[in-house]
mmCIF file of C-alpha atoms in Angstrom:
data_model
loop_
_atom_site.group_PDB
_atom_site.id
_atom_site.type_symbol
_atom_site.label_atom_id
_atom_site.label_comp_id
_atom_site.label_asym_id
_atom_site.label_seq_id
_atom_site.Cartn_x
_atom_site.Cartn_y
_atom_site.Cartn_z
ATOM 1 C CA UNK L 137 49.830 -96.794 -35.177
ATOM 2 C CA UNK L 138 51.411 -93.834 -32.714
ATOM 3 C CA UNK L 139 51.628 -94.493 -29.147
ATOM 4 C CA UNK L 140 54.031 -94.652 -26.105
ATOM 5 C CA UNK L 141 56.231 -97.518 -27.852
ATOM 6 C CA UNK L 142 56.576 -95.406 -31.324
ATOM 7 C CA UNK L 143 57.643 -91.708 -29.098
ATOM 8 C CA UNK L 144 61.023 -90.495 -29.505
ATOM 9 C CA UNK L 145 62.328 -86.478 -29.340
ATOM 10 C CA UNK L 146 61.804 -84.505 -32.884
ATOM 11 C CA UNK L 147 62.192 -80.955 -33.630
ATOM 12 C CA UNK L 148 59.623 -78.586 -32.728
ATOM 13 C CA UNK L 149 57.359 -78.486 -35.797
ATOM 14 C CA UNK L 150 57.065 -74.951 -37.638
ATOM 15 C CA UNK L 151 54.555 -73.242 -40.218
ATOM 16 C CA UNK L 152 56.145 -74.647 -42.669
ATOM 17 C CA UNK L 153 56.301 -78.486 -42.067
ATOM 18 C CA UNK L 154 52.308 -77.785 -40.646
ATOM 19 C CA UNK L 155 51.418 -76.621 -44.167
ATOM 20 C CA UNK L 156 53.398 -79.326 -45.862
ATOM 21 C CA UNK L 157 52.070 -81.863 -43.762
ATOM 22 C CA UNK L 158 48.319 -80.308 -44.240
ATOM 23 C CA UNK L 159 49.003 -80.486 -47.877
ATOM 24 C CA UNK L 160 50.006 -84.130 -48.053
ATOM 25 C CA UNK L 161 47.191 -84.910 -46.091
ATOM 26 C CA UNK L 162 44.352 -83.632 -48.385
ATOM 27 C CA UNK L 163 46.470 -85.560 -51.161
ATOM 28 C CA UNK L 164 49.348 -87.874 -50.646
ATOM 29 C CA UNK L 165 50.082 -88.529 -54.173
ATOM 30 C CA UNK L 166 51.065 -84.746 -54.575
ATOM 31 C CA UNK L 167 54.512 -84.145 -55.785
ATOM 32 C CA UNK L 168 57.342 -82.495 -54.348
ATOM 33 C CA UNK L 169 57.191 -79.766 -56.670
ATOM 34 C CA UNK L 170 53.637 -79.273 -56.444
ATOM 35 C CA UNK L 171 53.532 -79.237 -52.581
ATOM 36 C CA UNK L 172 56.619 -76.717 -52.858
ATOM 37 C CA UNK L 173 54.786 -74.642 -54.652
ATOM 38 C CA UNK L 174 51.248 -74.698 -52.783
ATOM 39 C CA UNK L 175 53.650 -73.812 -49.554
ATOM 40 C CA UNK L 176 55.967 -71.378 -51.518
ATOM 41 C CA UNK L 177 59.451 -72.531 -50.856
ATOM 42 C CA UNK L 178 62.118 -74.295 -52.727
ATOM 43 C CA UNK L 179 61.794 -77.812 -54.231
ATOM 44 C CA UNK L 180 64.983 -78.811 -52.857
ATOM 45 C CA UNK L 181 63.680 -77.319 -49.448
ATOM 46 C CA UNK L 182 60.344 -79.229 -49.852
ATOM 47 C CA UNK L 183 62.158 -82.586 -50.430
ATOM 48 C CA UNK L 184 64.255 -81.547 -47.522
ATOM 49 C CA UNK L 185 61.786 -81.055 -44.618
ATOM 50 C CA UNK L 186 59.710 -83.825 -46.399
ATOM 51 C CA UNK L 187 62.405 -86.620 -45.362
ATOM 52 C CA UNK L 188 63.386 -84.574 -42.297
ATOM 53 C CA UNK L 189 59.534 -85.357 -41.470
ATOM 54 C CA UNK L 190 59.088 -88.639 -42.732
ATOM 55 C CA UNK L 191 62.482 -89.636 -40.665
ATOM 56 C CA UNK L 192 61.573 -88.471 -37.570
ATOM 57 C CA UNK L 193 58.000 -90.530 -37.825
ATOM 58 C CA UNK L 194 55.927 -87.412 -38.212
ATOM 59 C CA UNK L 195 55.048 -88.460 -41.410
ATOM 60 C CA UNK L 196 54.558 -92.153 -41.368
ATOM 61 C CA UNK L 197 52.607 -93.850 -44.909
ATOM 62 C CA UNK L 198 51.235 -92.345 -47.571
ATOM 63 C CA UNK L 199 47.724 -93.935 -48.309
ATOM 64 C CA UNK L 200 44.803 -93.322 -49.946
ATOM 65 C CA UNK L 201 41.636 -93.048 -48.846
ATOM 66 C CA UNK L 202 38.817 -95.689 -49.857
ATOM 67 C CA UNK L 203 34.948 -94.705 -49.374
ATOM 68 C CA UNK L 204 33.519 -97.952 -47.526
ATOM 69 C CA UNK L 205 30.664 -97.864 -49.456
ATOM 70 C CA UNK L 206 31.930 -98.405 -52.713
ATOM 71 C CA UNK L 207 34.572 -100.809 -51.692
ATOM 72 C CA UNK L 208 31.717 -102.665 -50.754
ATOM 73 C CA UNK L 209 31.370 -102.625 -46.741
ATOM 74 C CA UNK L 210 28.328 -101.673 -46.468
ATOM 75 C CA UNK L 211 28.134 -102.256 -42.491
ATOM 76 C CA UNK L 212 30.432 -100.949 -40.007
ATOM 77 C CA UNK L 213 30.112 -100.272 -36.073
ATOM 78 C CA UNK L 214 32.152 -99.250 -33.168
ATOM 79 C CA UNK L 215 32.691 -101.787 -30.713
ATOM 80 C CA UNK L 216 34.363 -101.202 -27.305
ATOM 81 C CA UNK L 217 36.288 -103.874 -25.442
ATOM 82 C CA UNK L 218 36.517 -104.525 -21.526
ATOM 83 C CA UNK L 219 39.632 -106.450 -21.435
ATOM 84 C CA UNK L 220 41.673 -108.478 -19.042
ATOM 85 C CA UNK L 221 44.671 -106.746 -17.299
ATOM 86 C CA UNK L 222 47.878 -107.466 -18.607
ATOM 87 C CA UNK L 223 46.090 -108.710 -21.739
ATOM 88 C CA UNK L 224 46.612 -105.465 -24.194
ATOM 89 C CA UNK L 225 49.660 -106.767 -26.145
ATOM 90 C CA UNK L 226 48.681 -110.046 -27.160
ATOM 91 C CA UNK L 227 45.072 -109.181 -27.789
ATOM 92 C CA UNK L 228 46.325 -105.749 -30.348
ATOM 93 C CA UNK L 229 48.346 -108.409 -32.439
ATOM 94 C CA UNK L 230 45.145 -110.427 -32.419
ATOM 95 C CA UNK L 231 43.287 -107.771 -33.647
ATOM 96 C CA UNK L 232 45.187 -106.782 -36.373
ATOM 97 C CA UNK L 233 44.736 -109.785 -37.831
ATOM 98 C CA UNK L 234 41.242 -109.390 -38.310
ATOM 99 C CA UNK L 235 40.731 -107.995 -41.741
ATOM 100 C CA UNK L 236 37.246 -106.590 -40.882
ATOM 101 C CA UNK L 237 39.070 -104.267 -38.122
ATOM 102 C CA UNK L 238 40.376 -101.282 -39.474
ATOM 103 C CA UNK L 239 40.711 -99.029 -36.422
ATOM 104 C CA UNK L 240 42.080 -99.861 -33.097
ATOM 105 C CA UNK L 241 42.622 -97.432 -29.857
ATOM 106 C CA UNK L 242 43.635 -98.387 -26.341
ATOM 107 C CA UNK L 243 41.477 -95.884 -24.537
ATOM 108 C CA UNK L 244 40.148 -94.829 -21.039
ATOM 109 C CA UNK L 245 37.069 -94.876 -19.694
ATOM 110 C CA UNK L 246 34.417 -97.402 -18.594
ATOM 111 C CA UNK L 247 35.851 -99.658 -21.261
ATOM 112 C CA UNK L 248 39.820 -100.483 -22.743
ATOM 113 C CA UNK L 249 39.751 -100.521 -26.198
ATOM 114 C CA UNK L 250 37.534 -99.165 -28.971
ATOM 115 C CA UNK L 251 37.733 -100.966 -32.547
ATOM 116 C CA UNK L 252 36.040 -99.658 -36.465
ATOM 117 C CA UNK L 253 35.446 -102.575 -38.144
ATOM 118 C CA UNK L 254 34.099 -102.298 -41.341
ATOM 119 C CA UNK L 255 31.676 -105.561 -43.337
ATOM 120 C CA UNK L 256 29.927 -106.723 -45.517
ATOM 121 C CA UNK L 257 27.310 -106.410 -44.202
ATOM 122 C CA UNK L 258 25.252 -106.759 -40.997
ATOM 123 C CA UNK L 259 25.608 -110.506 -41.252
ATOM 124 C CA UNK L 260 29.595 -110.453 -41.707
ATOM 125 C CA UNK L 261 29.241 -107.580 -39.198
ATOM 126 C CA UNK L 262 27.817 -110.468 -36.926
ATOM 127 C CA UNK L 263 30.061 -113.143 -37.802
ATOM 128 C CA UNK L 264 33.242 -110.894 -36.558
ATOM 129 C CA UNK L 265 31.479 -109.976 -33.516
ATOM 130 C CA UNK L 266 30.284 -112.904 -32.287
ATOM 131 C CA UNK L 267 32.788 -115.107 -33.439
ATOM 132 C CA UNK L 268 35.987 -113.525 -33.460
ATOM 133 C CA UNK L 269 35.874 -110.781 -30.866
ATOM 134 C CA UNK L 270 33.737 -111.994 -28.083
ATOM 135 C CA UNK L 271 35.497 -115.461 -28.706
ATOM 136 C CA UNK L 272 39.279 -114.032 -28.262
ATOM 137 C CA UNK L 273 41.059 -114.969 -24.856
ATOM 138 C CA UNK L 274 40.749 -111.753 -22.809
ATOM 139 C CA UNK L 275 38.036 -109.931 -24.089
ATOM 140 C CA UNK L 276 35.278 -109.725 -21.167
ATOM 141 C CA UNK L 277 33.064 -107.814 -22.652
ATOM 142 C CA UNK L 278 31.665 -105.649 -25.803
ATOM 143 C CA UNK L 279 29.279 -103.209 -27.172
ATOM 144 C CA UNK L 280 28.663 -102.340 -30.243
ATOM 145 C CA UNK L 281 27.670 -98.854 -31.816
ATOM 146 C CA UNK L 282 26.490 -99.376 -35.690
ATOM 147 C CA UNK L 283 27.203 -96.290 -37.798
ATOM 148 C CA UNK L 284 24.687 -94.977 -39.827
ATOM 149 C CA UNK L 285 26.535 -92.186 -41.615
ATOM 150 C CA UNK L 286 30.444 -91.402 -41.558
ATOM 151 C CA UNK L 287 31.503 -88.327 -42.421
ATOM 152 C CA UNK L 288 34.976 -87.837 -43.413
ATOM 153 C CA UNK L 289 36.400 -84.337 -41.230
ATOM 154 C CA UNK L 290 40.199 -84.465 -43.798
#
């Protein structure tokens, strides 16, 4: 995850590390070579601004992409948190321990933090819900927004 804690100075980015970086990102298993060649530079230049990138925290993991569905989570929601002051810290390391939670974002607005978590289904949905979330010192409130359809934007 980005954020205040993770910022430190890196070099402007150009055209170049943009279309390397949009490259990777519609395929992270693509080779140096290949994504040298989709941006039409060097290999050794590719491998070059690829660490530069990587180093600097632009580029952070290489992952890949599992469809929800198939992977067998078959319910997923967003749910927002209203959370105590001075509770953030604590409560994000609490979170990420919750396997069902995939996404979490420190936000403002009329709530503080807005999770993805992904189950099941509607009954394991439930079970993290009611039994983790609105059980966890700190959390005063949630909502929760079931998703009927994702579409994937990348």
């Amino acid at each position: 995850m980005g954020g205040a804690e993770a910022e430190q100075v890196v070099a402007p980015l150009d055209d170049v590390d943009r279309n390397i970086i949009a490259e990777l990102t519609r395929d992270g298993r693509m080779s140096v070579t290949q994504v040298a060649e989709n941006v039409h530079i060097s290999r050794a230049h590719a491998y070059t601004r690829i660490s530069r990138l990587t180093g600097e925290g632009v580029l952070t993991k290489f992952t890949a992409l599992v469809d929800p569905i198939k992977a067998g989570l078959k319910s997923s929601a967003y749910v927002t948190l209203k959370v105590r002051q001075h509770s953030w810290r604590e409560l994000r390391e609490q979170l990420r321990a919750i396997p069902e939670v995939h996404h979490i974002a420190l936000v403002g607005g009329d709530f503080d933090v807005i999770l993805l978590v992904r189950a099941v289904d509607n009954v394991d949905l439930r079970r993290v819900i009611f039994d983790q979330l609105q059980s966890m010192p700190g959390v005063l409130d949630t909502q929760t927004f079931l998703v009927f359809e994702d579409v994937d934007t990348r």
